[in-house]
Amino acid sequence: MARRLRFGSRLIDLATRELSDDGRLLQLSPRVFDCIAYLIEHRDRAVGRDELMAGLWGKVDVADTQLAQVILRARRAVGDSGETQQAIRTVAGFGYRWVAETVEDDDAPARPDLPPVPEPASDTAPAHVPQADASVPAAPAKKPSRRAFAVAAVLLLALVAAGLLLWLRAAHEKIPAAPVAPAATVPPEADRTVAVLPVVVDAAGEWDWLRLGAMEFVAGRLRKAGQIVAPSENVIPVMRSVSDPKAMPAALKAALDPRWIVAPMLRKSDSGWIAHLELSERNGATREFQGRADDPIGAARLAAERLLGAFGPAADAAGELPAGPAEELLSRVDAALLVDDVEGARRLLAGTSEAMRATPEVRLRQAAIDFTAGRNEAAANALLALLPGVPAETDPLLRARIVSQLAAAHIRMGRATEAEQETSEALALLKGLDAPAQLGKAYMRRGVARSVLGRNDAALADFAQARIAMQLAGDTLGIALVELNEGALNGLRSHPADALASFVRAEKHFERLGVAGEQANAVTNQVLAHRLLLEPDEGLAASERSLSLLGHLASIEATHLVQVRRAQALADVGRWSEALTQLEELSRAVDHAREAEIWAISDTERARIELAGDRPQAALDLAGPVVETLLAPEFAATRQDAWTIAIRALRRLGRESDAAEAVAQFAAWADQSGNRSYLVHARLAQAEQAESAHRPDEAGTLYADALAMANQDGVPLDVADVAISYADALIARGELERAVPVVGLVDRYAARNYDAAVLQARLYHALGHTEAWRSAFAHARSLAGERPLPADISSEPPRAGADVPAH
């Protein structure tokens, strides 16, 4: 077939692997380009999902969510959407088909040499697919971020079992801080929390499902009676963290501090089933309640009714409501989903009657199974079909659950506007109902949707509301996830100190619960936040805490993230040999296609060390490929870092014309992005190029522009990057009076940051203040580690000859 084809204003060149719009090159990740090309090449027919997966990944055992994300980006790249489907049409139950009118264009003129246009940013850009009910993390999607904070998905059905991570990428814009409530204290009502332990089952192996199924059943009965019961997702990780079941009550008390703990036991006898529920209060008092029935759930229901009498007549009366016909089935399905047994849950539903499968609660579970398996479109369609049969007037709580789950599916599908509307509907339905757990989920999901839409202040307000609701629901895991999302959003809003505080709180919650994957996520985000705050020792300490989690992570990608952040922390304190060894091993170990950003971060960090060690060619060899190949917008932050290093390496090698050309390309890219952090570093690159070309006036203007933009955000690392380069240039020119206030901008960081300490010593050396230089030089040497101290400040300075005030 023709290698150049046109559809609408776009031209795809299959030979050069380029897609352009009106002559302007679009930047696509390789898999997104392959997806578009494959559909176009087979546009005479519909392409099945398995066929497309095999074509893109070389295998068919790929989660549906991964394919959905590629389709979402492909649609955006070709000017399409999931609603209009003018180019890529979904073939229900089968796959996709290319439907845009496409013509050969082999004689088309060469495209103009214009700067590339970034691929439209994805609302979510997961490196791994969450295998559970998730409100995806906060992710403003209008522009790519300069730095990626990794966050855990808000997994509200089977998060602990999945244990996977998402990468959060979003715009790096300075937004005025919202009047957000501080980390809320626990409301008095939250001290009524009951925690239900897994059931001890004295019966044959076929009844093993009762361990979690009956636990969830008893917890559900207590909730229906108005009690605050810790979600089972909080109990499961604690259960997994203890080897001896007898230690479970003490571990649960340490993790959740509930007022009451219910320890259930079920025993099968010749005459039926006996259920024992032991209620332990915080003060040590215990009571027992028993129920007998022909079936285990019936026995558990009777025991639960008697237990509820301990909470008062109102609770006792509520507990006497009869169990619904589907209650045992739902308990078994929920138990399967708690341990991520999607196929087991699916078999349970398939084995029941058609009438049972038609009930709203069972249909909702079927949608939850599809969602957990990553079949978001199927889940959304099932939920939409369910809504007409559940009017708000008859069952507002059930309808709120359906609408909120639908919003979660739409967030995964990149339909944030619909998700915001749906969560708002859910919140309206929940108003006045005693359902704090559902309220917390709905606020969390709306916060996510609003952050995707760039409404960050509103998102933070929703997260604050979600935190309070989850406290009322006894949901410690939910609170931790709120902290993680708030931290990521604050980091991307250029508030790294606020972000760090949230990540620290999240880490403590996850540690208590024994959730290793999310704890590692919180800690690696702390390493990045400390780097932004110029706190290398604290970043190193955080990275050391993450090392203890390496053996407990569910994915190799999560392990590699811990390792690359550890290497960065080592580099920041001058432990170059260890950092380089780890980075070199990591570069060989990662899958460069699947883990493109981990590879790029690793090689960019190696390039930074090589350049600082005066090995510019090695630095260029590492940074250059990152700039040339990492074109997708979600990788823009790492590409910007690599571009800066490559330009400086070119200049060190005496390749001034190449450096000037690279600076021009970098500046055009940054201007086009509209991202202020990229603009800061582009102006800095232009200033350094002008300084190198002996154009001091132009350099001064560009330095001042870069410094003003950096000060707007106030991120210490950005301010220091510009101020140190500017001050070095002024000192080299002998303009010491102008250098003093610039050095003053980073003086506060000199106590802990090596580069700031070197700059301080350089200024004192130039001023001829021997004692001040000696003290500053000694301090810089104490911070250096393996970093070589600059030769120009290593000898005693001449006596001060100019009347310049010491800083």
Coordinates of N, CA, C and O in Angstrom, one line a residue, residues 1-7 10-16 18 40-41 43 102-111:
M1 N 0.8 -1.2 0.0 CA 0.0 0.0 0.0 C 0.9 1.2 0.0 O 2.1 1.2 0.3
A2 N 0.3 2.4 -0.3 CA 1.0 3.7 -0.3 C 1.6 3.9 1.1 O 1.0 3.6 2.1
R3 N 2.8 4.5 1.1 CA 3.4 4.8 2.4 C 3.0 6.1 3.0 O 3.4 6.4 4.1
R4 N 2.4 7.0 2.1 CA 1.9 8.3 2.6 C 0.4 8.4 2.3 O 0.0 8.2 1.2
L5 N -0.3 8.6 3.4 CA -1.8 8.7 3.3 C -2.3 9.9 4.0 O -1.7 10.3 5.0
R6 N -3.4 10.5 3.4 CA -3.9 11.7 4.0 C -5.4 11.4 4.4 O -6.1 10.8 3.7
F7 N -5.7 12.0 5.6 CA -7.1 12.0 6.0 C -7.4 13.3 6.7 O -6.6 13.7 7.6
R10 N -4.6 15.8 8.2 CA -3.5 15.1 8.6 C -2.9 14.2 7.6 O -3.6 13.7 6.7
L11 N -1.5 14.0 7.6 CA -0.8 13.2 6.7 C 0.1 12.2 7.5 O 0.8 12.6 8.5
I12 N -0.1 10.9 7.2 CA 0.7 9.9 7.9 C 1.7 9.3 6.9 O 1.4 9.0 5.8
D13 N 3.0 9.3 7.3 CA 4.1 8.7 6.5 C 4.5 7.4 7.2 O 5.2 7.5 8.3
L14 N 4.1 6.3 6.6 CA 4.4 5.0 7.3 C 5.9 4.6 7.2 O 6.4 3.8 8.0
A15 N 6.6 5.2 6.2 CA 8.0 4.9 6.1 C 8.9 5.7 7.1 O 9.8 5.1 7.8
T16 N 8.6 7.0 7.3 CA 9.3 7.8 8.3 C 8.7 7.8 9.6 O 9.2 8.4 10.6
E18 N 5.9 9.2 10.7 CA 5.6 10.6 11.1 C 4.1 10.9 10.8 O 3.5 10.4 9.8
I40 N -5.2 1.9 10.0 CA -5.2 2.4 8.7 C -4.9 1.3 7.6 O -5.6 1.2 6.6
E41 N -3.9 0.6 7.9 CA -3.5 -0.5 7.0 C -4.5 -1.6 6.8 O -4.6 -2.2 5.8
R43 N -7.9 -0.9 7.1 CA -9.1 -0.1 7.2 C -10.3 -0.7 6.4 O -11.4 -0.3 6.5
T102 N -9.7 8.1 3.7 CA -8.2 8.1 3.6 C -7.8 7.9 2.1 O -8.3 7.0 1.5
V103 N -6.9 8.8 1.7 CA -6.4 8.8 0.3 C -4.9 8.7 0.3 O -4.2 9.2 1.2
E104 N -4.4 8.1 -0.9 CA -2.9 8.1 -1.1 C -2.4 9.5 -1.3 O -3.1 10.3 -2.0
D105 N -1.2 9.7 -0.9 CA -0.6 11.1 -1.1 C 0.9 11.0 -1.3 O 1.7 11.7 -0.6
D106 N 1.3 10.0 -2.1 CA 2.7 9.8 -2.3 C 3.4 11.0 -3.0 O 4.7 11.1 -2.8
D107 N 2.7 11.8 -3.7 CA 3.4 13.0 -4.3 C 3.3 14.3 -3.5 O 3.5 15.4 -4.0
A108 N 2.9 14.1 -2.2 CA 2.7 15.3 -1.4 C 4.0 16.0 -1.2 O 5.1 15.3 -1.1
P109 N 4.1 17.3 -1.1 CA 5.3 18.0 -0.9 C 5.9 17.7 0.5 O 5.1 17.4 1.4
A110 N 7.2 17.9 0.6 CA 7.8 17.7 1.9 C 7.2 18.7 3.0 O 6.9 19.8 2.6
R111 N 7.1 18.2 4.2 CA 6.5 19.1 5.2 C 7.5 20.2 5.5 O 8.7 20.1 5.5

